[in-house]
Amino acid sequence: MIRLRKKKSKKKSMPFEKSSLTPGALLLLLLPLLLLTSCARPPWTALIDEQQKGAVEQTFLEFSESQDRCRKSWDAEVDVSWNSTVRNYAFSAYYRVMGPSYLKLIVSNPLGQPLKAIATNGTTYQAVDAVERSIVSGSLHSWALSHDLPLNLVNGSWLDWLEGRSSATIEQIREIRHDSQERGAWLSIVGIESNEIEEYILLDWETKRIVERILADDRQGSFATLEYRRWEEIDRCFYPILLSISGLPLGGQLELRFSDIRQTDFAPADFNLDFPQGFSRTWLP
């Protein structure tokens, strides 16, 4: 065996139509300036040999199969903190997710009254601000273009990113390299249609879990590094409960701490937002 050592007013609801696209999701909605260029040295080294390659691919297959026994929807409480050279802030929220592309986030005050709510089906998004008494909805694709953000941020697999999973097949692995810190093996993952590298995954050989991933943009640079720093097993499924996202503008780093995770069966209607009467409404195409 090869060992790679690891170091109540009246409200209306607007339903989403079902979408097969992957979610534009949390960071796109929380960080309107998510764009970066990275000059750091890659954390991988030489290509592994053919014998090791077969072993790593088998481990990746076992990792992929282990995801099938887990539900595609769950909810949790999340503590979000953002630190940068110019601004720091933190808040807590209720978080709900369902494959392939649904996400909902609700921020409430200490009395449990919703202040802000955001939801997406992977194609469009809705945002309600109770403080500003406003409702904004629109296309994630157009939003990304108008803010000069990588389209991979919209088209990428956000459920995979937030849950520490991978929807890639063996055929999408272009190459496998050693990790410079001997934590596992780095897999370069290409898109199904583009054949361009979309992300780099560091797979832990022993635990069969993803340790880190680097997301590539449509310019073949990188725009974020995700580190899965702590996991929790729930009903034979592992969920990341501490996720750190770095490489963001102005030296920014986002940290997500999940708690009270529940595997729950949701439907698309569970991701609708209530639209209070009297709020201003804006559609951004």
PDB file of C-alpha atoms in Angstrom:
ATOM      1  CA  MET A   1       0.000   0.000   0.000  1.00  0.00           C
ATOM      2  CA  ILE A   2       1.233   3.448  -0.856  1.00  0.00           C
ATOM      3  CA  ARG A   3       1.048   5.913   2.026  1.00  0.00           C
ATOM      4  CA  LEU A   4       0.917   9.614   1.360  1.00  0.00           C
ATOM      5  CA  ARG A   5       1.496  11.011   4.835  1.00  0.00           C
ATOM      6  CA  LYS A   6      -0.681  13.852   5.971  1.00  0.00           C
ATOM      7  CA  LYS A   7       0.484  16.430   8.118  1.00  0.00           C
ATOM      8  CA  LYS A   8     -46.808  38.723  10.248  1.00  0.00           C
ATOM      9  CA  SER A   9     -48.030  41.232   7.752  1.00  0.00           C
ATOM     10  CA  LYS A  10     -49.422  39.727   4.577  1.00  0.00           C
ATOM     11  CA  LYS A  11     -46.654  38.244   2.529  1.00  0.00           C
ATOM     12  CA  LYS A  12     -46.252  36.869  -0.947  1.00  0.00           C
ATOM     13  CA  SER A  13     -43.813  34.175  -2.011  1.00  0.00           C
ATOM     14  CA  MET A  14     -42.100  34.049  -5.368  1.00  0.00           C
ATOM     15  CA  PRO A  15     -41.213  30.464  -6.250  1.00  0.00           C
ATOM     16  CA  PHE A  16     -38.048  29.513  -8.055  1.00  0.00           C
ATOM     17  CA  GLU A  17     -38.276  27.412 -11.150  1.00  0.00           C
ATOM     18  CA  LYS A  18     -36.222  24.254 -10.967  1.00  0.00           C
ATOM     19  CA  SER A  19     -32.714  24.610 -12.351  1.00  0.00           C
ATOM     20  CA  SER A  20     -30.097  22.038 -13.242  1.00  0.00           C
ATOM     21  CA  LEU A  21     -27.320  24.612 -13.059  1.00  0.00           C
ATOM     22  CA  THR A  22     -24.894  24.659 -10.193  1.00  0.00           C
ATOM     23  CA  PRO A  23     -25.368  27.361  -7.533  1.00  0.00           C
ATOM     24  CA  GLY A  24     -23.871  30.829  -7.636  1.00  0.00           C
ATOM     25  CA  ALA A  25     -24.225  30.665  -3.882  1.00  0.00           C
ATOM     26  CA  LEU A  26     -22.895  32.074  -0.678  1.00  0.00           C
ATOM     27  CA  LEU A  27     -19.771  34.078  -1.491  1.00  0.00           C
ATOM     28  CA  LEU A  28     -21.216  35.567  -4.664  1.00  0.00           C
ATOM     29  CA  LEU A  29     -24.063  36.952  -2.591  1.00  0.00           C
ATOM     30  CA  LEU A  30     -21.971  38.029   0.393  1.00  0.00           C
ATOM     31  CA  LEU A  31     -18.838  39.386  -1.270  1.00  0.00           C
ATOM     32  CA  PRO A  32     -19.553  41.814  -4.121  1.00  0.00           C
ATOM     33  CA  LEU A  33     -15.859  42.316  -4.839  1.00  0.00           C
ATOM     34  CA  LEU A  34     -14.708  38.704  -5.009  1.00  0.00           C
ATOM     35  CA  LEU A  35     -11.931  38.926  -7.580  1.00  0.00           C
ATOM     36  CA  LEU A  36      -8.236  38.276  -7.142  1.00  0.00           C
ATOM     37  CA  THR A  37      -5.023  37.318  -8.830  1.00  0.00           C
ATOM     38  CA  SER A  38      -2.745  34.954  -6.947  1.00  0.00           C
ATOM     39  CA  CYS A  39       1.024  34.896  -7.238  1.00  0.00           C
ATOM     40  CA  ALA A  40       1.694  32.341  -4.514  1.00  0.00           C
ATOM     41  CA  ARG A  41       3.794  29.302  -5.324  1.00  0.00           C
ATOM     42  CA  PRO A  42       1.613  26.226  -6.020  1.00  0.00           C
ATOM     43  CA  PRO A  43       1.458  23.787  -3.066  1.00  0.00           C
ATOM     44  CA  TRP A  44       2.015  20.749  -5.287  1.00  0.00           C
ATOM     45  CA  THR A  45       5.269  19.323  -6.629  1.00  0.00           C
ATOM     46  CA  ALA A  46       6.135  16.538  -9.096  1.00  0.00           C
ATOM     47  CA  LEU A  47       3.728  14.230 -10.889  1.00  0.00           C
ATOM     48  CA  ILE A  48       3.166  10.923  -9.123  1.00  0.00           C
ATOM     49  CA  ASP A  49       4.223   7.723 -10.850  1.00  0.00           C
ATOM     50  CA  GLU A  50       1.801   5.375 -12.607  1.00  0.00           C
ATOM     51  CA  GLN A  51       1.539   2.947  -9.686  1.00  0.00           C
ATOM     52  CA  GLN A  52       0.621   5.731  -7.283  1.00  0.00           C
ATOM     53  CA  LYS A  53      -1.766   7.236  -9.816  1.00  0.00           C
ATOM     54  CA  GLY A  54      -3.916   4.096  -9.892  1.00  0.00           C
ATOM     55  CA  ALA A  55      -4.041   3.980  -6.095  1.00  0.00           C
ATOM     56  CA  VAL A  56      -5.050   7.627  -5.809  1.00  0.00           C
ATOM     57  CA  GLU A  57      -7.758   7.218  -8.455  1.00  0.00           C
ATOM     58  CA  GLN A  58      -9.150   4.238  -6.524  1.00  0.00           C
ATOM     59  CA  THR A  59      -9.211   6.323  -3.336  1.00  0.00           C
ATOM     60  CA  PHE A  60     -11.023   9.093  -5.200  1.00  0.00           C
ATOM     61  CA  LEU A  61     -13.619   6.581  -6.421  1.00  0.00           C
ATOM     62  CA  GLU A  62     -14.197   5.350  -2.862  1.00  0.00           C
ATOM     63  CA  PHE A  63     -14.504   8.942  -1.695  1.00  0.00           C
ATOM     64  CA  SER A  64     -17.075   9.677  -4.424  1.00  0.00           C
ATOM     65  CA  GLU A  65     -19.102   6.563  -3.594  1.00  0.00           C
ATOM     66  CA  SER A  66     -19.191   7.499   0.098  1.00  0.00           C
ATOM     67  CA  GLN A  67     -21.032  10.715  -0.833  1.00  0.00           C
ATOM     68  CA  ASP A  68     -23.943   8.795  -2.354  1.00  0.00           C
ATOM     69  CA  ARG A  69     -25.229   7.614   1.022  1.00  0.00           C
ATOM     70  CA  CYS A  70     -25.592  11.190   2.279  1.00  0.00           C
ATOM     71  CA  ARG A  71     -28.697  13.312   1.756  1.00  0.00           C
ATOM     72  CA  LYS A  72     -28.579  16.057  -0.817  1.00  0.00           C
ATOM     73  CA  SER A  73     -30.158  18.611   1.516  1.00  0.00           C
ATOM     74  CA  TRP A  74     -29.412  19.840   5.031  1.00  0.00           C
ATOM     75  CA  ASP A  75     -29.555  22.911   7.218  1.00  0.00           C
ATOM     76  CA  ALA A  76     -27.465  24.381  10.021  1.00  0.00           C
ATOM     77  CA  GLU A  77     -26.555  27.465  11.987  1.00  0.00           C
ATOM     78  CA  VAL A  78     -23.481  29.283  10.677  1.00  0.00           C
ATOM     79  CA  ASP A  79     -21.167  31.899  12.153  1.00  0.00           C
ATOM     80  CA  VAL A  80     -19.566  34.011   9.430  1.00  0.00           C
ATOM     81  CA  SER A  81     -16.490  36.179   9.981  1.00  0.00           C
ATOM     82  CA  TRP A  82     -14.673  38.353   7.443  1.00  0.00           C
ATOM     83  CA  ASN A  83     -11.231  39.827   8.065  1.00  0.00           C
ATOM     84  CA  SER A  84      -9.248  42.056   5.723  1.00  0.00           C
ATOM     85  CA  THR A  85      -6.794  44.924   5.783  1.00  0.00           C
ATOM     86  CA  VAL A  86      -9.614  47.482   5.646  1.00  0.00           C
ATOM     87  CA  ARG A  87     -12.622  45.932   7.361  1.00  0.00           C
ATOM     88  CA  ASN A  88     -13.638  43.184   9.786  1.00  0.00           C
ATOM     89  CA  TYR A  89     -17.135  41.984  10.583  1.00  0.00           C
ATOM     90  CA  ALA A  90     -19.040  38.937  11.785  1.00  0.00           C
ATOM     91  CA  PHE A  91     -22.618  37.702  11.922  1.00  0.00           C
ATOM     92  CA  SER A  92     -24.626  34.551  12.559  1.00  0.00           C
ATOM     93  CA  ALA A  93     -27.267  33.116  10.251  1.00  0.00           C
ATOM     94  CA  TYR A  94     -29.535  30.202   9.477  1.00  0.00           C
ATOM     95  CA  TYR A  95     -28.259  28.207   6.494  1.00  0.00           C
ATOM     96  CA  ARG A  96     -30.215  25.829   4.225  1.00  0.00           C
ATOM     97  CA  VAL A  97     -28.951  23.959   1.166  1.00  0.00           C
ATOM     98  CA  MET A  98     -30.251  21.401  -1.339  1.00  0.00           C
ATOM     99  CA  GLY A  99     -28.727  19.852  -4.431  1.00  0.00           C
ATOM    100  CA  PRO A 100     -28.106  20.581  -7.105  1.00  0.00           C
ATOM    101  CA  SER A 101     -28.308  24.326  -6.756  1.00  0.00           C
ATOM    102  CA  TYR A 102     -30.459  25.697  -3.940  1.00  0.00           C
ATOM    103  CA  LEU A 103     -29.207  27.866  -1.086  1.00  0.00           C
ATOM    104  CA  LYS A 104     -30.906  30.030   1.524  1.00  0.00           C
ATOM    105  CA  LEU A 105     -29.390  32.284   4.194  1.00  0.00           C
ATOM    106  CA  ILE A 106     -31.327  34.230   6.843  1.00  0.00           C
ATOM    107  CA  VAL A 107     -29.739  36.750   9.223  1.00  0.00           C
ATOM    108  CA  SER A 108     -31.862  37.629  12.290  1.00  0.00           C
ATOM    109  CA  ASN A 109     -31.565  39.997  15.227  1.00  0.00           C
ATOM    110  CA  PRO A 110     -31.207  38.726  18.837  1.00  0.00           C
ATOM    111  CA  LEU A 111     -35.013  38.533  19.094  1.00  0.00           C
ATOM    112  CA  GLY A 112     -35.188  36.156  16.137  1.00  0.00           C
ATOM    113  CA  GLN A 113     -36.633  38.717  13.724  1.00  0.00           C
ATOM    114  CA  PRO A 114     -35.226  38.371  10.164  1.00  0.00           C
ATOM    115  CA  LEU A 115     -33.081  41.307   9.055  1.00  0.00           C
ATOM    116  CA  LYS A 116     -31.750  40.017   5.749  1.00  0.00           C
ATOM    117  CA  ALA A 117     -32.534  36.945   3.664  1.00  0.00           C
ATOM    118  CA  ILE A 118     -30.882  35.637   0.517  1.00  0.00           C
ATOM    119  CA  ALA A 119     -31.844  32.672  -1.652  1.00  0.00           C
ATOM    120  CA  THR A 120     -30.686  31.255  -4.978  1.00  0.00           C
ATOM    121  CA  ASN A 121     -31.592  28.383  -7.269  1.00  0.00           C
ATOM    122  CA  GLY A 122     -28.275  28.605  -9.102  1.00  0.00           C
ATOM    123  CA  THR A 123     -29.628  30.762 -11.923  1.00  0.00           C
ATOM    124  CA  THR A 124     -31.360  33.679 -10.201  1.00  0.00           C
ATOM    125  CA  TYR A 125     -31.242  35.104  -6.706  1.00  0.00           C
ATOM    126  CA  GLN A 126     -33.588  36.925  -4.342  1.00  0.00           C
ATOM    127  CA  ALA A 127     -32.587  39.232  -1.482  1.00  0.00           C
ATOM    128  CA  VAL A 128     -34.847  40.825   1.143  1.00  0.00           C
ATOM    129  CA  ASP A 129     -33.562  43.590   3.433  1.00  0.00           C
ATOM    130  CA  ALA A 130     -35.962  44.336   6.299  1.00  0.00           C
ATOM    131  CA  VAL A 131     -33.909  47.333   7.448  1.00  0.00           C
ATOM    132  CA  GLU A 132     -33.916  49.036   4.037  1.00  0.00           C
ATOM    133  CA  ARG A 133     -37.396  47.645   3.273  1.00  0.00           C
ATOM    134  CA  SER A 134     -36.171  46.491  -0.119  1.00  0.00           C
ATOM    135  CA  ILE A 135     -36.369  43.416  -2.337  1.00  0.00           C
ATOM    136  CA  VAL A 136     -33.782  42.744  -5.046  1.00  0.00           C
ATOM    137  CA  SER A 137     -33.789  39.840  -7.478  1.00  0.00           C
ATOM    138  CA  GLY A 138     -31.989  39.061 -10.702  1.00  0.00           C
ATOM    139  CA  SER A 139     -29.686  36.842 -12.727  1.00  0.00           C
ATOM    140  CA  LEU A 140     -26.488  35.517 -11.146  1.00  0.00           C
ATOM    141  CA  HIS A 141     -24.787  35.388 -14.546  1.00  0.00           C
ATOM    142  CA  SER A 142     -25.497  39.041 -15.317  1.00  0.00           C
ATOM    143  CA  TRP A 143     -24.558  40.041 -11.779  1.00  0.00           C
ATOM    144  CA  ALA A 144     -21.152  38.405 -12.176  1.00  0.00           C
ATOM    145  CA  LEU A 145     -20.548  40.059 -15.549  1.00  0.00           C
ATOM    146  CA  SER A 146     -21.527  43.508 -14.256  1.00  0.00           C
ATOM    147  CA  HIS A 147     -19.052  43.158 -11.371  1.00  0.00           C
ATOM    148  CA  ASP A 148     -16.254  41.717 -13.567  1.00  0.00           C
ATOM    149  CA  LEU A 149     -16.264  38.472 -11.594  1.00  0.00           C
ATOM    150  CA  PRO A 150     -15.142  35.078 -12.939  1.00  0.00           C
ATOM    151  CA  LEU A 151     -18.014  33.182 -14.530  1.00  0.00           C
ATOM    152  CA  ASN A 152     -16.670  30.059 -12.803  1.00  0.00           C
ATOM    153  CA  LEU A 153     -17.961  31.668  -9.625  1.00  0.00           C
ATOM    154  CA  VAL A 154     -21.489  31.248 -10.965  1.00  0.00           C
ATOM    155  CA  ASN A 155     -21.045  28.076 -12.976  1.00  0.00           C
ATOM    156  CA  GLY A 156     -18.962  26.223 -10.401  1.00  0.00           C
ATOM    157  CA  SER A 157     -20.278  23.549  -8.083  1.00  0.00           C
ATOM    158  CA  TRP A 158     -21.011  25.525  -4.929  1.00  0.00           C
ATOM    159  CA  LEU A 159     -22.575  22.602  -3.101  1.00  0.00           C
ATOM    160  CA  ASP A 160     -19.345  20.679  -3.606  1.00  0.00           C
ATOM    161  CA  TRP A 161     -17.314  23.650  -2.411  1.00  0.00           C
ATOM    162  CA  LEU A 162     -19.292  24.274   0.767  1.00  0.00           C
ATOM    163  CA  GLU A 163     -19.768  20.613   1.664  1.00  0.00           C
ATOM    164  CA  GLY A 164     -16.286  19.359   0.873  1.00  0.00           C
ATOM    165  CA  ARG A 165     -17.533  17.079  -1.892  1.00  0.00           C
ATOM    166  CA  SER A 166     -16.711  16.531  -5.547  1.00  0.00           C
ATOM    167  CA  SER A 167     -18.981  15.769  -8.491  1.00  0.00           C
ATOM    168  CA  ALA A 168     -16.017  15.169 -10.801  1.00  0.00           C
ATOM    169  CA  THR A 169     -15.459  11.846 -12.524  1.00  0.00           C
ATOM    170  CA  ILE A 170     -12.175  10.007 -13.009  1.00  0.00           C
ATOM    171  CA  GLU A 171     -12.185  11.196 -16.620  1.00  0.00           C
ATOM    172  CA  GLN A 172     -12.047  14.818 -15.414  1.00  0.00           C
ATOM    173  CA  ILE A 173      -8.737  14.300 -13.595  1.00  0.00           C
ATOM    174  CA  ARG A 174      -6.026  15.743 -15.850  1.00  0.00           C
ATOM    175  CA  GLU A 175      -3.039  15.033 -13.610  1.00  0.00           C
ATOM    176  CA  ILE A 176      -2.113  14.057 -10.044  1.00  0.00           C
ATOM    177  CA  ARG A 177       0.812  15.575  -8.147  1.00  0.00           C
ATOM    178  CA  HIS A 178       2.484  15.223  -4.768  1.00  0.00           C
ATOM    179  CA  ASP A 179       1.718  17.759  -2.041  1.00  0.00           C
ATOM    180  CA  SER A 180       4.697  19.834  -0.908  1.00  0.00           C
ATOM    181  CA  GLN A 181       3.754  19.143   2.744  1.00  0.00           C
ATOM    182  CA  GLU A 182       2.993  15.443   2.200  1.00  0.00           C
ATOM    183  CA  ARG A 183      -0.665  15.867   3.177  1.00  0.00           C
ATOM    184  CA  GLY A 184      -2.015  13.810   0.279  1.00  0.00           C
ATOM    185  CA  ALA A 185      -2.271  14.164  -3.509  1.00  0.00           C
ATOM    186  CA  TRP A 186      -3.345  17.124  -5.654  1.00  0.00           C
ATOM    187  CA  LEU A 187      -5.879  16.388  -8.425  1.00  0.00           C
ATOM    188  CA  SER A 188      -6.275  18.859 -11.309  1.00  0.00           C
ATOM    189  CA  ILE A 189      -9.966  18.796 -12.298  1.00  0.00           C
ATOM    190  CA  VAL A 190     -11.089  19.949 -15.753  1.00  0.00           C
ATOM    191  CA  GLY A 191     -14.581  20.988 -16.845  1.00  0.00           C
ATOM    192  CA  ILE A 192     -16.900  18.561 -18.609  1.00  0.00           C
ATOM    193  CA  GLU A 193     -17.268  20.734 -21.700  1.00  0.00           C
ATOM    194  CA  SER A 194     -14.442  23.268 -21.598  1.00  0.00           C
ATOM    195  CA  ASN A 195     -11.585  20.861 -20.821  1.00  0.00           C
ATOM    196  CA  GLU A 196     -10.000  23.746 -18.894  1.00  0.00           C
ATOM    197  CA  ILE A 197      -8.855  23.291 -15.307  1.00  0.00           C
ATOM    198  CA  GLU A 198     -11.620  24.447 -12.948  1.00  0.00           C
ATOM    199  CA  GLU A 199     -10.124  23.501  -9.599  1.00  0.00           C
ATOM    200  CA  TYR A 200      -7.319  21.708  -7.791  1.00  0.00           C
ATOM    201  CA  ILE A 201      -8.285  19.276  -5.019  1.00  0.00           C
ATOM    202  CA  LEU A 202      -6.011  18.050  -2.236  1.00  0.00           C
ATOM    203  CA  LEU A 203      -7.258  14.569  -1.338  1.00  0.00           C
ATOM    204  CA  ASP A 204      -6.171  13.085   1.997  1.00  0.00           C
ATOM    205  CA  TRP A 205      -5.057   9.537   1.274  1.00  0.00           C
ATOM    206  CA  GLU A 206      -5.798   8.169   4.750  1.00  0.00           C
ATOM    207  CA  THR A 207      -9.098   9.830   5.683  1.00  0.00           C
ATOM    208  CA  LYS A 208     -10.447   9.870   2.101  1.00  0.00           C
ATOM    209  CA  ARG A 209     -11.599  13.442   2.509  1.00  0.00           C
ATOM    210  CA  ILE A 210     -10.771  16.700   0.766  1.00  0.00           C
ATOM    211  CA  VAL A 211      -8.329  18.798   2.772  1.00  0.00           C
ATOM    212  CA  GLU A 212      -8.066  21.828   0.523  1.00  0.00           C
ATOM    213  CA  ARG A 213      -9.158  23.074  -2.891  1.00  0.00           C
ATOM    214  CA  ILE A 214      -7.999  25.936  -5.094  1.00  0.00           C
ATOM    215  CA  LEU A 215     -10.621  27.377  -7.448  1.00  0.00           C
ATOM    216  CA  ALA A 216      -9.551  28.453 -10.930  1.00  0.00           C
ATOM    217  CA  ASP A 217     -11.186  31.327 -12.790  1.00  0.00           C
ATOM    218  CA  ASP A 218     -11.984  31.562 -16.491  1.00  0.00           C
ATOM    219  CA  ARG A 219      -8.638  33.288 -17.051  1.00  0.00           C
ATOM    220  CA  GLN A 220      -6.855  30.199 -15.683  1.00  0.00           C
ATOM    221  CA  GLY A 221      -5.789  32.063 -12.563  1.00  0.00           C
ATOM    222  CA  SER A 222      -7.129  31.325  -9.088  1.00  0.00           C
ATOM    223  CA  PHE A 223      -9.717  33.254  -7.123  1.00  0.00           C
ATOM    224  CA  ALA A 224     -10.027  31.438  -3.786  1.00  0.00           C
ATOM    225  CA  THR A 225      -8.497  28.724  -1.614  1.00  0.00           C
ATOM    226  CA  LEU A 226     -10.808  26.652   0.576  1.00  0.00           C
ATOM    227  CA  GLU A 227      -9.465  24.766   3.598  1.00  0.00           C
ATOM    228  CA  TYR A 228     -11.633  22.190   5.368  1.00  0.00           C
ATOM    229  CA  ARG A 229     -10.139  22.472   8.818  1.00  0.00           C
ATOM    230  CA  ARG A 230     -12.588  20.477  10.935  1.00  0.00           C
ATOM    231  CA  TRP A 231     -15.171  17.792  10.215  1.00  0.00           C
ATOM    232  CA  GLU A 232     -18.112  16.204  12.035  1.00  0.00           C
ATOM    233  CA  GLU A 233     -19.679  12.825  11.341  1.00  0.00           C
ATOM    234  CA  ILE A 234     -23.494  12.797  11.261  1.00  0.00           C
ATOM    235  CA  ASP A 235     -25.371   9.620  10.339  1.00  0.00           C
ATOM    236  CA  ARG A 236     -22.258   8.141   8.688  1.00  0.00           C
ATOM    237  CA  CYS A 237     -21.733  11.314   6.642  1.00  0.00           C
ATOM    238  CA  PHE A 238     -18.925  13.809   7.171  1.00  0.00           C
ATOM    239  CA  TYR A 239     -19.637  17.553   7.052  1.00  0.00           C
ATOM    240  CA  PRO A 240     -17.090  20.370   7.300  1.00  0.00           C
ATOM    241  CA  ILE A 241     -17.866  22.408  10.406  1.00  0.00           C
ATOM    242  CA  LEU A 242     -14.955  24.819  10.002  1.00  0.00           C
ATOM    243  CA  LEU A 243     -14.268  26.166   6.520  1.00  0.00           C
ATOM    244  CA  SER A 244     -11.670  28.839   5.825  1.00  0.00           C
ATOM    245  CA  ILE A 245     -11.626  30.714   2.504  1.00  0.00           C
ATOM    246  CA  SER A 246      -8.553  32.805   1.719  1.00  0.00           C
ATOM    247  CA  GLY A 247      -6.865  34.560  -1.204  1.00  0.00           C
ATOM    248  CA  LEU A 248      -9.614  37.174  -1.325  1.00  0.00           C
ATOM    249  CA  PRO A 249      -9.251  40.902  -2.133  1.00  0.00           C
ATOM    250  CA  LEU A 250      -7.388  43.182   0.281  1.00  0.00           C
ATOM    251  CA  GLY A 251      -5.911  40.212   2.120  1.00  0.00           C
ATOM    252  CA  GLY A 252      -9.399  39.055   3.017  1.00  0.00           C
ATOM    253  CA  GLN A 253     -10.252  35.780   4.676  1.00  0.00           C
ATOM    254  CA  LEU A 254     -13.726  34.346   5.236  1.00  0.00           C
ATOM    255  CA  GLU A 255     -14.395  31.779   7.948  1.00  0.00           C
ATOM    256  CA  LEU A 256     -17.577  29.695   8.226  1.00  0.00           C
ATOM    257  CA  ARG A 257     -18.344  27.750  11.410  1.00  0.00           C
ATOM    258  CA  PHE A 258     -21.305  25.394  11.098  1.00  0.00           C
ATOM    259  CA  SER A 259     -23.222  23.955  14.042  1.00  0.00           C
ATOM    260  CA  ASP A 260     -26.442  22.037  14.691  1.00  0.00           C
ATOM    261  CA  ILE A 261     -26.252  20.374  11.279  1.00  0.00           C
ATOM    262  CA  ARG A 262     -29.401  18.437  10.373  1.00  0.00           C
ATOM    263  CA  GLN A 263     -29.943  16.151   7.398  1.00  0.00           C
ATOM    264  CA  THR A 264     -33.387  17.221   6.214  1.00  0.00           C
ATOM    265  CA  ASP A 265     -35.529  16.545   3.155  1.00  0.00           C
ATOM    266  CA  PHE A 266     -36.280  19.886   1.492  1.00  0.00           C
ATOM    267  CA  ALA A 267     -38.219  20.753  -1.658  1.00  0.00           C
ATOM    268  CA  PRO A 268     -37.641  23.693  -4.049  1.00  0.00           C
ATOM    269  CA  ALA A 269     -40.556  25.548  -2.450  1.00  0.00           C
ATOM    270  CA  ASP A 270     -38.644  25.589   0.842  1.00  0.00           C
ATOM    271  CA  PHE A 271     -36.207  28.039  -0.762  1.00  0.00           C
ATOM    272  CA  ASN A 272     -38.785  30.706  -1.607  1.00  0.00           C
ATOM    273  CA  LEU A 273     -38.559  34.027   0.207  1.00  0.00           C
ATOM    274  CA  ASP A 274     -41.554  35.842   1.681  1.00  0.00           C
ATOM    275  CA  PHE A 275     -41.995  39.273   0.112  1.00  0.00           C
ATOM    276  CA  PRO A 276     -43.569  41.693   2.628  1.00  0.00           C
ATOM    277  CA  GLN A 277     -45.990  44.271   1.312  1.00  0.00           C
ATOM    278  CA  GLY A 278     -44.759  47.835   1.084  1.00  0.00           C
ATOM    279  CA  PHE A 279     -41.136  46.969   0.270  1.00  0.00           C
ATOM    280  CA  SER A 280     -39.503  48.495  -2.800  1.00  0.00           C
ATOM    281  CA  ARG A 281     -38.749  45.918  -5.502  1.00  0.00           C
ATOM    282  CA  THR A 282     -35.886  45.924  -8.001  1.00  0.00           C
ATOM    283  CA  TRP A 283     -35.098  43.447 -10.771  1.00  0.00           C
ATOM    284  CA  LEU A 284     -31.518  43.317 -12.025  1.00  0.00           C
ATOM    285  CA  PRO A 285     -31.407  41.446 -15.371  1.00  0.00           C
TER     286      PRO A 285
END
